[in-house]
XYZ file of C-alpha atoms in Angstrom:
242
model
C 0.327 0.015 -0.460
C 1.348 3.377 -0.925
C 0.697 6.359 1.457
C 2.146 9.792 1.231
C 1.995 12.781 3.995
C 1.962 15.733 2.097
C 2.745 18.103 5.210
C 4.970 21.236 4.764
C 6.045 21.215 8.823
C 8.645 18.346 9.330
C 7.721 17.978 12.876
C 4.307 17.319 12.059
C 5.139 14.408 9.835
C 7.184 13.093 12.240
C 4.273 12.662 14.805
C 2.382 11.491 11.779
C 4.304 8.942 10.666
C 4.975 7.277 14.216
C 1.247 7.493 15.348
C 0.976 5.406 11.121
C 3.313 3.120 12.098
C 2.106 2.337 15.689
C -1.782 1.784 13.806
C -0.618 -0.235 10.485
C 1.971 -2.537 13.387
C -1.296 -3.030 15.548
C -3.140 -4.073 11.921
C -0.996 -6.291 10.349
C -0.665 -4.290 7.000
C 1.919 -3.840 5.115
C 2.617 -0.014 3.463
C 5.500 2.168 1.814
C 5.388 5.679 3.617
C 6.692 8.836 1.032
C 7.088 12.356 2.435
C 6.214 15.611 0.784
C 7.498 18.543 1.385
C 4.823 20.794 -0.862
C 1.871 20.162 -3.082
C 4.180 20.372 -6.127
C 6.470 17.769 -5.498
C 3.833 15.226 -4.281
C 1.969 15.723 -6.971
C 4.925 15.012 -9.768
C 5.641 11.614 -7.316
C 1.425 11.278 -8.336
C 1.782 11.081 -11.627
C 3.950 7.974 -11.259
C 2.740 6.064 -8.559
C -0.380 5.506 -7.846
C -1.073 6.332 -4.108
C -4.133 4.306 -1.645
C -4.049 6.833 0.729
C -2.254 10.878 0.813
C -2.304 13.037 4.328
C -1.950 16.196 3.172
C -1.862 19.744 5.231
C -4.618 21.912 4.247
C -2.164 25.389 4.724
C 1.088 25.247 2.679
C 3.196 27.923 0.616
C 2.894 28.343 -2.773
C 0.024 25.564 -3.627
C -2.359 25.045 -0.401
C -3.776 21.466 -0.228
C -7.172 22.383 -1.549
C -5.312 22.616 -4.991
C -3.417 19.934 -4.424
C -5.785 17.590 -3.721
C -8.229 19.273 -6.129
C -5.783 18.173 -9.080
C -4.678 14.726 -8.062
C -8.694 14.291 -8.041
C -8.840 14.574 -11.685
C -5.701 11.440 -11.919
C -6.858 9.482 -8.851
C -10.394 9.206 -7.774
C -9.870 6.515 -6.098
C -6.790 7.564 -3.572
C -8.553 8.394 0.194
C -7.461 11.690 1.097
C -7.374 12.546 4.958
C -6.883 16.712 5.509
C -4.452 17.957 7.712
C -4.911 21.185 9.734
C -5.257 23.949 12.779
C -8.657 24.740 11.603
C -11.731 23.540 10.487
C -12.843 26.586 8.574
C -12.419 23.930 4.759
C -13.923 21.657 5.994
C -16.892 21.814 3.602
C -14.677 22.479 0.802
C -12.638 19.077 1.785
C -16.006 17.298 1.861
C -16.181 18.095 -1.910
C -13.202 16.562 -2.902
C -14.780 12.794 -1.011
C -11.918 13.602 1.845
C -12.661 10.707 3.711
C -11.950 12.687 7.381
C -10.550 16.175 7.841
C -8.067 15.466 10.878
C -6.969 18.638 13.530
C -3.494 18.780 15.161
C -1.840 18.185 16.866
C -2.648 14.258 16.328
C -1.764 14.277 19.986
C -4.822 16.121 21.182
C -6.705 14.297 18.808
C -5.252 10.552 18.929
C -8.805 8.953 18.818
C -9.749 10.827 15.603
C -6.697 9.796 13.925
C -8.082 5.658 14.732
C -11.602 6.647 13.388
C -9.978 7.876 10.115
C -7.780 5.348 9.183
C -11.021 2.952 9.989
C -12.946 4.862 7.949
C -10.573 4.591 5.139
C -11.627 0.812 5.473
C -7.721 0.194 4.561
C -6.750 -3.332 2.647
C -4.736 -5.489 1.065
C -6.243 -3.782 -2.368
C -6.533 -6.273 -4.825
C -7.287 -8.986 -5.861
C -3.957 -10.355 -7.833
C -1.129 -9.177 -5.869
C 1.961 -10.041 -8.790
C 1.201 -11.661 -12.140
C 4.158 -13.966 -12.802
C 5.849 -14.489 -16.132
C 8.557 -15.409 -18.046
C 10.377 -12.542 -19.299
C 14.189 -12.642 -20.859
C 13.840 -16.421 -19.926
C 13.731 -15.489 -16.187
C 10.671 -15.227 -14.162
C 8.995 -12.169 -13.196
C 7.024 -11.422 -10.475
C 5.457 -8.602 -11.299
C 3.824 -6.435 -8.707
C 0.322 -5.568 -10.699
C 0.044 -2.995 -8.977
C 2.929 -1.502 -11.221
C 1.070 -2.688 -14.674
C -0.615 1.029 -16.251
C -1.615 -1.825 -19.322
C -1.207 -5.331 -20.892
C -0.926 -5.421 -25.348
C -0.815 -8.121 -27.617
C 1.025 -6.458 -31.221
C 3.485 -8.821 -33.014
C 2.158 -11.548 -31.789
C 4.255 -10.389 -29.021
C 2.383 -9.792 -25.208
C 3.900 -6.145 -24.051
C 3.198 -5.885 -19.895
C 2.891 -1.720 -20.043
C 4.242 0.161 -16.456
C 5.060 3.409 -15.645
C 9.085 2.484 -16.104
C 9.659 0.470 -19.177
C 7.621 -2.146 -21.108
C 8.042 -5.914 -20.529
C 8.509 -7.964 -23.758
C 6.071 -11.368 -21.988
C 6.638 -15.143 -22.850
C 2.945 -16.378 -23.727
C -0.579 -15.446 -25.687
C -2.376 -12.665 -24.562
C -4.922 -14.702 -22.871
C -2.652 -16.747 -20.745
C -0.627 -13.531 -19.653
C -3.559 -11.969 -18.420
C -5.549 -15.279 -17.390
C -5.116 -14.267 -13.654
C -6.448 -11.011 -13.591
C -10.022 -11.708 -15.038
C -11.218 -11.828 -11.736
C -9.373 -9.031 -10.495
C -11.675 -5.973 -11.123
C -9.388 -3.064 -12.255
C -8.651 -4.486 -15.300
C -11.246 -4.319 -17.687
C -10.277 -5.070 -21.528
C -10.922 -1.784 -23.732
C -9.902 -3.914 -26.708
C -9.234 -6.611 -29.035
C -5.616 -7.543 -26.961
C -5.402 -4.365 -24.991
C -6.469 -4.978 -21.206
C -6.744 -1.607 -19.150
C -5.685 -1.236 -15.252
C -8.508 1.136 -14.839
C -6.930 2.862 -11.911
C -4.533 4.788 -13.922
C -7.035 6.001 -16.084
C -7.658 10.090 -16.150
C -9.958 10.633 -18.693
C -12.667 9.383 -21.003
C -14.039 9.849 -24.308
C -16.662 8.083 -26.545
C -13.461 6.265 -28.177
C -10.424 6.305 -26.049
C -9.421 6.327 -22.147
C -6.786 8.940 -21.141
C -3.602 7.009 -19.079
C -2.233 9.558 -16.602
C 0.511 9.288 -18.244
C -1.615 10.807 -21.851
C -1.255 7.284 -23.172
C -3.973 7.095 -25.502
C -5.502 3.382 -25.369
C -9.348 2.448 -27.708
C -12.614 1.370 -27.089
C -13.732 -1.435 -29.032
C -16.554 0.280 -30.528
C -18.875 -2.875 -30.498
C -19.275 -2.597 -26.661
C -17.644 0.826 -26.191
C -20.941 1.991 -24.349
C -20.863 -0.804 -21.713
C -16.739 -0.378 -21.217
C -17.361 3.678 -20.248
C -19.953 2.280 -17.311
C -17.919 0.289 -16.261
C -15.733 2.348 -15.894
C -17.312 4.751 -14.643
C -19.121 2.099 -11.726
C -16.186 1.128 -11.044
C -14.699 4.688 -10.496
C -17.943 5.640 -9.041
C -20.311 2.657 -7.212
C -23.081 2.797 -7.426
C -24.230 5.527 -10.346
C -26.003 3.612 -13.687
C -27.033 5.122 -16.073
C -23.965 7.124 -17.169
C -23.292 6.313 -21.222
């Protein structure tokens, strides 16, 4: 689980990091924590890393936490956001960005609130298929599925696309992607293309646009259903969206 703390005060980051470590150990949850002093550097990292939980300070220089969260939401609608601040003045605006909680500082005076925030975030192992086992360059590769943007089949070659590289793998497209058919993140958007919906930033009538700028085609025959599947994934419970 990728978690970020965005706060320009080192002492506040340290306090939150300690609270988080205690909670995650107590509940036996694995995580990777990255700390940022400002919203700009966080957003640069968020373009490459799929954060599941972000603690966002509201009062920061240059770019405040509300603006950073707004920009994050344009790329990642599933990330849990917990706002951090010394006042509740921005509470209504924070919840308009689908914030999971509004946590007041200092945390030492609001430990019960921190526990409640974590419970509301409903943290759990996020993926049905954690790793994909493939053969690449004659070696077995255990690839974390959270790193996969999409898988495609071109020129008789199955390829796994991540933010860092394109990995040609042995085996046919159906064979390589079989394990991912039960994982709701992955959508067969076109013949020979399986897309990770966590990395979709925009959708139109013909393409899914990924956070790295790539456009993947949407099959014409069942395009409406594919777009609806994506919107149901992002906004559970909403129906009838074309």
